[in-house]
Amino acid sequence: MQKIVLETVGLTKRFGNVTPLDGIDMQVREGEWVAIMGPSGSGKTTMLNILSCLDTLSEGKYILDGIDTSQVSEKERVVVRREKIGLVFQQFHLVPYLTALENVMLAQYYHGMIDRDDAIEVLNRVGLSHRYDHLPSQLSGGEQQRVCIARALINQPAIILADEPTGNLDESNEQIILDFFKELHAEGRTIVLVTHNPELAEFADRTVRLHHGKVVQHAA
Amino acid sequence: MAASSASPSQAGMFLRILFKSLKVRRNRVAITFCSVAIGASIITALACVYFDISAKMSRELRTYGANFFIGPKAASGERSMGSQTGQAALQVIPPDKLIGASPYLYGLVRLDLGNAVLAGVDFPGLRRLSPYWQVEGEWISVSFDEDSCMVGKHLAKTMELKVGDSVNVMHAENGFQKRLTVKGIAETGQAEDDQIFVNLALAGKVLGVPGEVNHIMASVVSQGTDIDTLAAQLEREFPNLDAKPIRKVSYSDGKILDRIKGLMAIVAVIILSVTTLCVMTTLIAVVSERTREIGLMKAIGADDRGVVLQFLCEIMIIGVAGVTAGLGLGFLLAQVLGQAVFGSAITFRAVVLPVALIPSLLAALAAAALPVRMALGIVPARVLKDE
Ligand SMILES: Nc1ncnc2c1ncn2[C@@H]1O[C@H](COP(=O)(O)OP(=O)(O)OP(=O)(O)O)[C@@H](O)[C@H]1O
Ligand SMILES: [Mg+2]
């Protein structure tokens, strides 16, 4: 058995009287590919924000690679996120005045080590070999999302957290990204992927279904 | 720059982000730059004038009459002194502080239609001493003109004299008389309106006391009590003379000066506050615009230090550029003010630099405080999910 890298115990999140997450127990092992599914508003994004340390939980525990995240300071959470996690957002968030290459190098910059050749190689991997010097506004949605994925991968994170990475893409772009996740999985990365798309979920080792903030099914 | 295949250094990347970020917001950058530059230029101009004003204002106020009296010692009972002695006494006043001076010799004379007080003066000196005289016709311009006179306005009226007329001046006792041309008619609003003015040498002859003067009036630039020191020094060197400041004028000079300085300080503070508010408003707008970008930077690993550093560096670049431009503009503005108000150039004093620089930069930083706090308060999870 692989070691557990993500573990939530009774994870609860409240916004005032809204409780989008209500006592979630979940474990993800090293190298596992887990899909999180559920209807809109079921708490998927909220869950991913907590898993990526972008948000804090209200009750319960979240242990990331042996670190109890609710016990550490905001500063340390930033470091944990930077070191261990690659994030892909539901929208394609890029810095609008930096080129594709610079957006990828930005992640290296915050990580403390800029390597232009590495950044180019990752952009090549996502099929953007001739788009380095384009601004986000000069790229298609699919291309922008691929830049986001390149940025998430550039620092070789052990864990990849993606929130509907193909939600706004057409089929051919979806296929490119799906293939890419397969590759990453084969490399042994841990992947947590939020998706509406059952086809995408099929390739995961297992699916966690959320409904009204509760886990309704752990499927193989 | 993508053509170079070398990886940028951390600092290089920092600067690249910095300048691209400034470039993409060039309108806001321009507004902020202009606000800072205008604010700094006004502060600089006021500071330049402020530190140069004591000398300039005092000089300016000095054009409103004499403030220093030199005469024979009152205790001695003498009514006049030698003209040479008076001239020697004047040498004690530093030339750069002496605006103007004139000897005075008074006596009663007969004109064609009646008696009048004759005053012997040094016209060039008198003109510097009393530039506020309203003269119809012309000033007598040289001190050796013995054929012309100037007449007070009131006297001219009673004697029915006009510019260009000639008038007979006669001493009742010694009978000396001379025909003079009226070159100018002066209105002063004071006792001079009833007097007739001629050159000192001529007055000496008419009155039969050549080489004598009653007293000398001078206009001296003064700050604080240095005019008292000057009077004391003069009396020490010339024991037979009385030298005294004409107190009232000097005192009110200082008071007006203090008020003007206070006013300038208030204006400076107001300008600084308005500039700060303007810059702050722009920066708040910038942070609101960049909420998502800042959230993103945090999400991909920027810590608070990184966010503050980037933001403050952007502001400091604009601030330093704005203040530098403001210093130059401000000095030019000071020259315009100097010419308009004092009719002279403003000297740049080193003390202006810290006085203008420090508050301007502090104001820029103060303006940034709230926007930076806003930027720090951005929660990535919240701003990144907004559609
Ligand atoms: N900051 C917030 N304040 C209040 N309520 C919130 C906040 N964020 C999320 N919620 C609520 O929490 C619930 C779950 O939201 P979440 O974004 O996690 O849904 P989701 O599963 O990602 O939906 P979708 O598939 O549409 O992206 C929703 O009912 C939402 O209204
Ligand atoms: Mg969502």
XYZ file of C-alpha atoms and ligand atoms in Angstrom:
639
model
C 0.000 0.000 0.000
C 1.194 3.521 -0.854
C 1.345 6.114 1.905
C -1.533 8.551 2.397
C -0.684 12.037 1.099
C -4.052 13.774 1.554
C -6.381 13.033 4.419
C -9.465 14.848 5.677
C -11.217 13.924 8.905
C -14.684 15.346 9.498
C -13.821 18.272 7.246
C -16.471 20.963 7.561
C -16.627 24.392 5.924
C -19.166 27.045 6.748
C -19.875 30.406 5.136
C -22.264 31.987 7.641
C -25.211 29.611 7.676
C -24.226 27.905 4.415
C -22.349 24.649 4.977
C -20.931 23.615 1.599
C -18.820 20.883 3.219
C -20.240 18.854 6.068
C -17.994 16.250 7.692
C -15.990 14.917 4.771
C -13.702 11.938 5.399
C -11.422 11.266 2.482
C -8.002 9.732 1.904
C -5.813 9.950 -1.180
C -2.771 7.757 -1.534
C 0.457 8.572 -3.239
C 0.202 8.168 -7.040
C -3.553 7.829 -6.938
C -5.858 9.595 -9.424
C -9.086 10.590 -7.712
C -12.023 12.241 -9.451
C -14.441 14.381 -7.459
C -17.885 14.619 -8.999
C -21.160 16.118 -7.983
C -23.852 18.532 -9.083
C -23.251 22.238 -9.229
C -23.097 23.765 -5.761
C -22.231 20.483 -4.088
C -18.998 21.869 -2.669
C -16.380 20.637 -5.139
C -14.542 23.940 -5.585
C -14.735 24.648 -1.856
C -13.188 21.239 -1.225
C -10.385 21.822 -3.703
C -9.629 25.263 -2.239
C -9.138 23.682 1.157
C -7.066 20.803 -0.248
C -4.821 23.377 -1.948
C -4.549 25.500 1.224
C -6.126 28.459 -0.539
C -8.837 28.414 2.099
C -9.073 27.275 5.707
C -11.547 24.821 7.137
C -14.104 25.511 9.861
C -14.024 22.148 11.639
C -12.227 18.843 11.385
C -8.716 18.125 10.141
C -6.816 18.213 6.908
C -3.465 16.484 6.836
C -1.290 17.093 3.779
C 1.785 14.908 3.468
C 1.935 14.503 7.221
C 1.386 18.180 8.037
C -1.755 19.159 9.938
C -2.597 22.283 7.930
C -4.865 23.788 10.570
C -1.936 23.824 13.011
C 0.436 25.857 10.844
C 0.547 29.585 10.097
C -0.706 31.231 6.914
C 2.917 31.782 5.922
C 3.743 28.099 6.191
C 0.602 27.184 4.244
C 1.901 29.360 1.382
C 5.178 27.449 1.499
C 3.430 24.066 1.592
C 1.301 25.010 -1.407
C 4.306 26.312 -3.311
C 6.397 23.207 -2.624
C 3.918 20.389 -2.965
C 0.930 21.417 -5.047
C 0.304 22.240 -8.675
C -3.005 24.060 -9.149
C -5.249 24.238 -12.204
C -8.238 26.530 -11.854
C -11.732 26.295 -13.215
C -11.139 29.577 -15.095
C -7.861 30.144 -16.860
C -6.149 32.587 -14.579
C -3.083 34.046 -16.213
C -1.319 37.357 -15.592
C -2.612 39.339 -18.580
C 0.511 41.410 -19.253
C 2.980 38.528 -19.159
C 3.627 36.175 -22.078
C 2.880 32.458 -21.929
C 6.510 31.747 -21.139
C 6.652 34.461 -18.477
C 3.479 33.165 -16.852
C 5.148 29.782 -16.483
C 8.377 31.360 -15.273
C 6.352 33.322 -12.695
C 5.684 30.064 -10.847
C 9.406 29.290 -10.997
C 10.127 32.799 -9.721
C 7.960 32.325 -6.630
C 9.519 28.914 -6.193
C 12.940 30.583 -6.160
C 14.519 28.998 -9.220
C 13.992 30.245 -12.770
C 14.991 27.932 -15.619
C 13.892 29.161 -19.015
C 14.696 25.875 -20.762
C 12.524 23.938 -18.305
C 9.663 26.374 -18.877
C 9.993 25.976 -22.658
C 10.092 22.203 -22.335
C 6.867 22.121 -20.314
C 5.167 24.434 -22.824
C 6.310 22.076 -25.577
C 4.817 19.171 -23.677
C 1.388 20.840 -23.644
C 1.724 21.547 -27.364
C 2.475 25.283 -27.261
C 5.923 25.168 -28.830
C 5.337 28.260 -30.970
C 3.298 30.319 -28.557
C 5.872 31.319 -25.905
C 5.799 35.009 -26.631
C 2.043 35.413 -26.919
C 0.028 37.243 -24.312
C -2.976 35.403 -22.823
C -5.286 37.658 -24.846
C -3.608 36.334 -28.011
C -4.248 32.704 -27.065
C -7.395 30.608 -27.424
C -9.169 29.334 -24.310
C -7.694 25.869 -24.799
C -4.221 27.299 -25.215
C -4.640 29.453 -22.110
C -5.682 26.421 -20.088
C -2.655 24.548 -21.365
C -0.452 27.410 -20.180
C -2.141 27.075 -16.776
C -1.354 23.371 -16.736
C 2.235 24.023 -17.774
C 2.488 26.500 -14.919
C 1.021 23.970 -12.461
C 3.609 21.388 -13.523
C 6.698 23.508 -13.820
C 7.897 23.010 -10.253
C 7.416 19.218 -10.377
C 4.711 19.120 -7.694
C 3.927 15.771 -6.142
C 0.224 16.589 -6.037
C -1.876 18.070 -8.850
C -5.231 19.608 -7.950
C -7.409 20.553 -10.916
C -10.859 22.132 -10.855
C -12.755 21.268 -14.038
C -9.706 21.795 -16.225
C -11.699 20.967 -19.358
C -14.924 22.659 -18.340
C -14.573 25.467 -20.851
C -12.838 23.553 -23.650
C -13.872 21.840 -26.860
C -13.348 18.122 -27.436
C -9.957 18.259 -29.122
C -8.515 20.431 -26.365
C -10.164 18.205 -23.788
C -8.435 15.207 -25.359
C -5.021 16.902 -25.251
C -5.470 17.640 -21.579
C -6.843 14.220 -20.771
C -3.845 12.594 -22.446
C -1.672 14.846 -20.440
C -3.232 13.786 -17.150
C -2.772 10.166 -18.166
C 0.917 10.849 -18.690
C 1.216 12.531 -15.330
C -0.553 9.631 -13.677
C 1.819 7.206 -15.362
C 4.705 9.267 -13.972
C 3.343 8.595 -10.517
C 1.900 11.980 -9.616
C -1.017 12.191 -7.238
C -4.009 13.765 -9.004
C -7.270 15.119 -7.611
C -9.516 16.176 -10.472
C -12.874 17.870 -10.101
C -15.084 17.226 -13.105
C -18.637 17.077 -14.372
C -17.560 14.870 -17.201
C -18.072 11.114 -16.540
C -15.745 10.257 -19.449
C -12.926 12.095 -17.760
C -13.739 10.451 -14.437
C -13.502 7.030 -16.045
C -9.741 7.279 -16.271
C -9.415 7.972 -12.561
C -8.587 5.205 -10.125
C -11.672 6.110 -8.164
C -14.451 8.674 -7.948
C -15.687 10.529 -4.889
C -19.265 11.822 -5.273
C -20.362 14.856 -3.330
C -23.921 15.885 -2.693
C -24.944 18.813 -0.490
C -21.522 18.823 1.134
C -21.467 15.136 2.010
C -19.712 12.182 0.398
C -22.409 9.972 -1.068
C -20.275 7.334 -2.757
C -16.671 6.202 -3.024
C -16.619 4.296 -6.321
C -13.765 2.306 -7.702
C 13.815 39.683 -24.824
C 12.520 36.176 -25.504
C 15.190 36.020 -28.174
C 17.834 35.716 -25.499
C 17.854 32.154 -24.314
C 19.375 32.854 -20.901
C 17.112 32.408 -17.900
C 16.323 35.675 -16.153
C 17.640 35.959 -12.624
C 15.242 36.360 -9.714
C 15.917 40.099 -9.733
C 15.600 40.222 -13.506
C 12.215 38.529 -13.353
C 11.136 40.858 -10.559
C 12.027 43.891 -12.670
C 10.393 42.392 -15.736
C 7.110 41.916 -13.859
C 7.490 45.400 -12.379
C 7.956 47.219 -15.671
C 5.404 45.222 -17.607
C 2.910 45.892 -14.861
C 3.674 49.629 -14.972
C 3.525 49.648 -18.754
C 0.161 47.949 -18.987
C -1.297 50.554 -16.624
C 0.423 53.547 -18.179
C -2.629 55.787 -17.850
C -2.898 55.264 -14.134
C 0.853 55.475 -13.816
C 0.764 58.800 -15.674
C -1.969 60.148 -13.395
C -0.076 59.086 -10.285
C 3.181 60.471 -11.673
C 1.522 63.819 -12.451
C -0.149 64.061 -9.037
C 3.125 63.387 -7.280
C 5.038 65.733 -9.606
C 2.561 68.579 -9.167
C 2.410 68.103 -5.410
C 6.193 67.937 -5.119
C 6.694 70.943 -7.408
C 4.396 73.134 -5.339
C 6.016 71.998 -2.108
C 9.430 72.663 -3.636
C 8.415 76.079 -4.928
C 6.962 77.042 -1.559
C 10.015 75.709 0.244
C 12.350 77.616 -2.102
C 10.412 80.816 -1.520
C 10.015 80.090 2.196
C 13.732 79.862 2.815
C 14.537 82.769 0.559
C 11.664 84.950 1.649
C 13.123 86.576 4.752
C 15.742 88.354 2.716
C 13.438 88.985 -0.243
C 10.423 90.102 1.777
C 12.460 92.316 3.996
C 13.961 93.921 0.901
C 10.476 94.258 -0.583
C 8.986 95.807 2.548
C 12.012 98.107 2.740
C 10.807 99.763 -0.420
C 8.081 101.235 1.735
C 10.344 103.771 3.338
C 13.305 104.406 5.538
C 13.883 102.319 8.647
C 17.192 103.715 9.874
C 18.075 107.182 11.164
C 21.522 108.748 11.523
C 21.801 112.235 13.030
C 23.876 114.381 15.392
C 23.799 113.275 19.021
C 20.579 114.682 20.509
C 22.279 115.283 23.861
C 24.906 117.521 22.238
C 22.274 120.088 21.194
C 23.669 120.124 17.639
C 21.035 120.406 14.903
C 23.262 119.351 12.033
C 26.403 117.463 11.205
C 29.022 117.554 8.501
C 27.973 115.927 5.279
C 31.357 114.092 5.177
C 30.730 112.600 8.618
C 27.314 111.367 7.496
C 28.762 109.749 4.372
C 31.455 108.067 6.454
C 28.815 106.758 8.868
C 26.879 105.252 5.965
C 29.964 103.216 5.022
C 29.446 101.182 8.204
C 26.272 99.666 6.747
C 27.198 96.612 4.631
C 26.551 97.568 0.989
C 24.453 94.464 0.288
C 22.092 95.424 3.096
C 21.726 99.054 2.140
C 18.739 99.583 -0.146
C 19.083 103.348 -0.299
C 19.951 106.401 1.770
C 19.648 110.137 1.499
C 20.854 113.061 3.578
C 18.307 115.723 4.531
C 18.908 119.437 5.059
C 15.842 121.511 5.892
C 15.231 125.250 5.909
C 12.572 127.894 5.286
C 12.586 129.695 1.911
C 10.430 132.201 0.047
C 8.899 131.134 -3.241
C 7.062 133.475 -5.623
C 3.748 133.151 -3.832
C 4.727 132.345 -0.263
C 6.956 130.493 2.204
C 7.791 126.815 2.061
C 10.101 124.235 3.587
C 13.102 123.507 1.370
C 14.636 120.048 1.632
C 18.072 119.283 0.306
C 18.426 115.621 -0.610
C 20.389 113.163 -2.715
C 17.865 112.380 -5.457
C 19.222 108.979 -6.605
C 19.356 107.857 -2.966
C 15.937 109.311 -2.184
C 14.437 107.500 -5.131
C 15.703 104.132 -3.831
C 14.525 105.097 -0.356
C 11.029 106.079 -1.477
C 10.146 104.277 -4.686
C 6.481 104.565 -3.741
C 6.391 108.313 -4.474
C 3.884 109.121 -7.170
C 5.727 111.523 -9.441
C 4.134 113.584 -12.151
C 6.835 114.692 -14.571
C 10.215 113.186 -13.735
C 12.556 112.401 -10.908
C 15.705 114.481 -10.868
C 18.183 111.838 -11.857
C 21.599 113.230 -10.950
C 22.927 114.749 -7.764
C 24.738 117.661 -9.456
C 21.664 119.186 -11.158
C 21.420 122.674 -9.606
C 18.779 124.100 -11.953
C 15.862 121.839 -11.133
C 13.590 121.083 -8.212
C 10.783 118.746 -7.288
C 7.707 120.068 -5.530
C 5.227 118.334 -3.238
C 1.773 118.044 -4.719
C 0.004 120.167 -2.121
C 2.627 122.914 -2.285
C 2.475 122.874 -6.104
C -1.237 123.471 -5.891
C -1.027 126.433 -3.510
C 1.881 127.961 -5.438
C 0.117 127.286 -8.762
C 3.109 125.394 -10.133
C 3.094 122.836 -12.933
C 5.765 120.568 -14.363
C 8.043 122.686 -16.548
C 7.238 125.977 -14.759
C 10.031 127.937 -13.233
C 10.043 129.101 -9.657
C 12.215 131.586 -7.793
C 13.697 130.258 -4.561
C 14.990 132.844 -2.111
C 16.370 132.772 1.404
C 14.689 135.504 3.465
C 17.725 136.296 5.631
C 20.790 136.022 3.385
C 18.957 137.047 0.205
C 20.449 134.199 -1.908
C 18.106 133.409 -4.767
C 17.941 131.102 -7.748
C 15.437 130.314 -10.532
C 14.659 126.627 -10.805
C 12.646 124.500 -13.215
C 9.994 122.243 -11.727
C 10.989 118.814 -13.033
C 8.515 116.717 -11.091
C 5.565 117.017 -8.757
C 5.505 114.340 -6.061
C 2.600 112.913 -4.145
C 3.494 111.005 -1.004
C 0.514 111.444 1.284
C 2.897 112.719 3.960
C 4.681 115.894 5.031
C 6.706 115.865 1.783
C 3.572 117.041 -0.046
C 4.230 120.516 1.384
C 7.964 120.659 0.669
C 10.205 121.654 -2.207
C 13.168 119.398 -2.978
C 16.528 120.344 -4.400
C 19.965 118.778 -4.443
C 21.815 118.915 -1.151
C 24.651 121.063 -2.490
C 22.232 123.664 -3.782
C 20.255 123.603 -0.531
C 23.491 124.248 1.349
C 24.146 127.336 -0.739
C 20.546 128.631 -0.536
C 20.372 128.143 3.195
C 23.887 129.386 3.788
C 25.106 126.197 5.453
C 27.139 124.410 2.747
C 28.423 120.936 3.662
C 25.926 120.484 6.473
C 23.076 117.970 6.819
C 20.409 117.635 9.504
C 20.226 113.863 9.335
C 20.417 110.863 7.056
C 17.587 108.402 6.476
C 18.414 104.932 5.213
C 16.589 101.804 4.216
C 18.404 98.736 5.531
C 17.570 95.071 5.006
C 17.162 93.563 8.419
C 16.290 90.297 10.075
C 15.524 90.019 13.751
C 17.716 92.271 15.855
C 20.697 92.703 13.536
C 19.609 96.286 12.892
C 20.076 97.094 16.608
C 23.561 95.618 16.458
C 24.256 97.809 13.462
C 23.052 100.933 15.305
C 25.230 100.108 18.312
C 28.270 99.545 16.110
C 27.695 102.839 14.299
C 27.424 104.787 17.541
C 30.601 103.169 18.826
C 32.534 104.247 15.752
C 30.941 107.715 15.641
C 30.465 108.848 19.255
C 29.011 112.193 18.119
C 26.189 110.584 16.202
C 22.842 109.055 17.056
C 21.916 105.962 15.061
C 18.617 104.226 15.575
C 16.251 101.899 13.781
C 12.800 103.284 13.210
C 11.282 100.514 15.252
C 7.663 100.327 14.206
C 8.301 99.420 10.594
C 10.919 96.759 11.330
C 8.674 95.122 13.859
C 5.676 94.877 11.566
C 7.947 93.552 8.800
C 8.670 90.567 10.962
C 5.049 90.046 11.844
C 3.884 90.142 8.239
C 6.688 87.787 7.330
C 5.680 85.319 10.020
C 2.091 85.396 8.827
C 3.087 84.857 5.217
C 5.339 81.983 6.224
C 2.542 80.443 8.275
C 0.207 80.791 5.325
C 2.705 79.083 3.049
C 3.120 76.227 5.508
C -0.655 75.759 5.622
C -0.906 75.821 1.830
C 1.900 73.245 1.643
C 0.120 70.919 4.070
C -3.155 71.256 2.150
C -1.478 70.568 -1.199
C 0.277 67.568 0.283
C -3.000 66.191 1.678
C -4.836 66.686 -1.595
C -2.018 65.001 -3.517
C -1.948 62.128 -1.049
C -5.709 61.625 -1.400
C -5.486 61.769 -5.183
C -2.655 59.237 -5.303
C -4.453 57.042 -2.792
C -7.661 57.052 -4.854
C -5.730 56.024 -7.945
C -3.896 53.267 -6.079
C -7.122 51.937 -4.589
C -8.545 51.762 -8.103
C -5.393 49.963 -9.214
C -5.688 47.383 -6.430
C -9.365 46.810 -7.245
C -8.452 46.307 -10.890
C -5.715 43.891 -9.937
C -7.599 41.927 -7.285
C -7.665 38.820 -9.428
C -4.054 39.180 -10.520
C -2.877 39.565 -6.918
C -5.044 36.627 -5.840
C -3.485 34.568 -8.624
C 0.041 35.540 -7.631
C -0.713 34.460 -4.074
C -2.279 31.208 -5.280
C 0.802 30.272 -7.274
C 3.121 30.981 -4.381
C 3.628 34.716 -3.750
C 3.827 35.414 -0.026
C 2.813 38.690 1.642
C 6.353 39.952 1.378
C 6.365 39.350 -2.371
C 3.047 41.162 -2.839
C 4.087 44.165 -0.718
C 7.502 44.333 -2.362
C 6.088 44.389 -5.876
C 3.459 46.970 -4.985
C 5.746 49.293 -3.023
C 8.430 49.113 -5.694
C 5.921 50.163 -8.334
C 4.805 53.071 -6.158
C 8.346 54.069 -5.270
C 9.396 54.097 -8.927
C 6.492 56.386 -9.777
C 7.043 58.362 -6.572
C 10.764 58.935 -7.068
C 10.277 59.849 -10.728
C 7.413 62.183 -9.817
C 9.294 63.845 -6.981
C 12.393 64.313 -9.144
C 10.378 65.939 -11.887
C 8.560 67.943 -9.211
C 11.834 69.266 -7.801
C 12.858 70.629 -11.181
C 9.432 72.058 -11.946
C 9.165 73.473 -8.461
C 12.409 75.366 -8.795
C 11.196 76.872 -12.075
C 7.893 77.727 -10.433
C 9.803 79.382 -7.596
C 11.567 81.575 -10.154
C 8.210 82.586 -11.637
C 6.901 83.359 -8.137
C 10.089 85.210 -7.308
C 9.822 87.372 -10.409
C 6.102 87.983 -9.981
C 6.120 88.754 -6.279
C 9.583 90.049 -5.475
C 10.911 90.959 -8.891
C 14.011 88.874 -8.342
C 15.330 85.346 -8.743
C 14.975 82.849 -5.916
C 18.213 81.356 -4.703
C 18.185 77.578 -4.356
C 19.108 76.544 -0.845
C 20.237 73.019 0.043
C 17.786 72.891 2.939
C 14.945 72.816 0.383
C 15.945 69.301 -0.743
C 15.128 67.390 2.448
C 12.204 69.680 3.225
C 10.586 68.943 -0.140
C 11.775 65.350 -0.644
C 10.959 63.772 2.677
C 7.317 64.900 2.995
C 6.646 64.135 -0.685
C 7.968 60.600 -0.454
C 6.278 60.089 2.928
C 3.020 61.250 1.379
C 3.438 58.757 -1.463
C 4.044 55.996 1.084
C 1.098 57.122 3.215
C -1.057 57.052 0.111
C 0.086 53.486 -0.519
C -0.605 52.215 2.993
C -4.324 51.558 2.582
C -4.087 50.087 -0.939
C -1.273 47.778 0.199
C -3.401 46.593 3.121
C -6.217 45.945 0.667
C -3.837 43.938 -1.502
C -2.700 41.898 1.497
C -6.303 41.237 2.473
C -7.088 39.604 -0.862
C -8.085 35.965 -0.347
C -7.194 34.019 -3.491
C -9.909 31.395 -2.996
C -12.517 34.115 -3.066
C -11.325 36.273 -5.960
C -10.339 33.435 -8.271
C -13.756 31.830 -8.389
C -15.591 34.991 -9.490
C -16.738 34.489 -13.014
N -17.519 32.567 -0.151
C -18.714 31.982 -0.071
N -19.671 32.536 0.717
C -20.895 31.936 0.832
N -21.229 30.826 0.222
C -20.319 30.205 -0.581
C -19.024 30.777 -0.743
N -18.334 29.958 -1.582
C -19.168 28.960 -1.910
N -20.353 29.112 -1.302
C -21.470 28.199 -1.395
O -21.013 26.903 -1.157
C -21.660 25.989 -1.992
C -20.650 25.162 -2.752
O -19.956 25.985 -3.649
P -18.843 25.411 -4.607
O -18.271 26.555 -5.345
O -17.921 24.594 -3.809
O -19.703 24.518 -5.578
P -19.197 23.608 -6.784
O -19.479 22.238 -6.398
O -17.797 23.944 -7.124
O -20.177 24.068 -7.944
P -19.864 24.198 -9.519
O -19.936 22.821 -10.077
O -20.959 25.059 -10.007
O -18.524 24.828 -9.671
C -22.573 26.784 -2.911
O -23.893 26.677 -2.431
C -22.063 28.179 -2.781
O -23.154 29.088 -2.880
Mg -16.795 24.808 -8.819
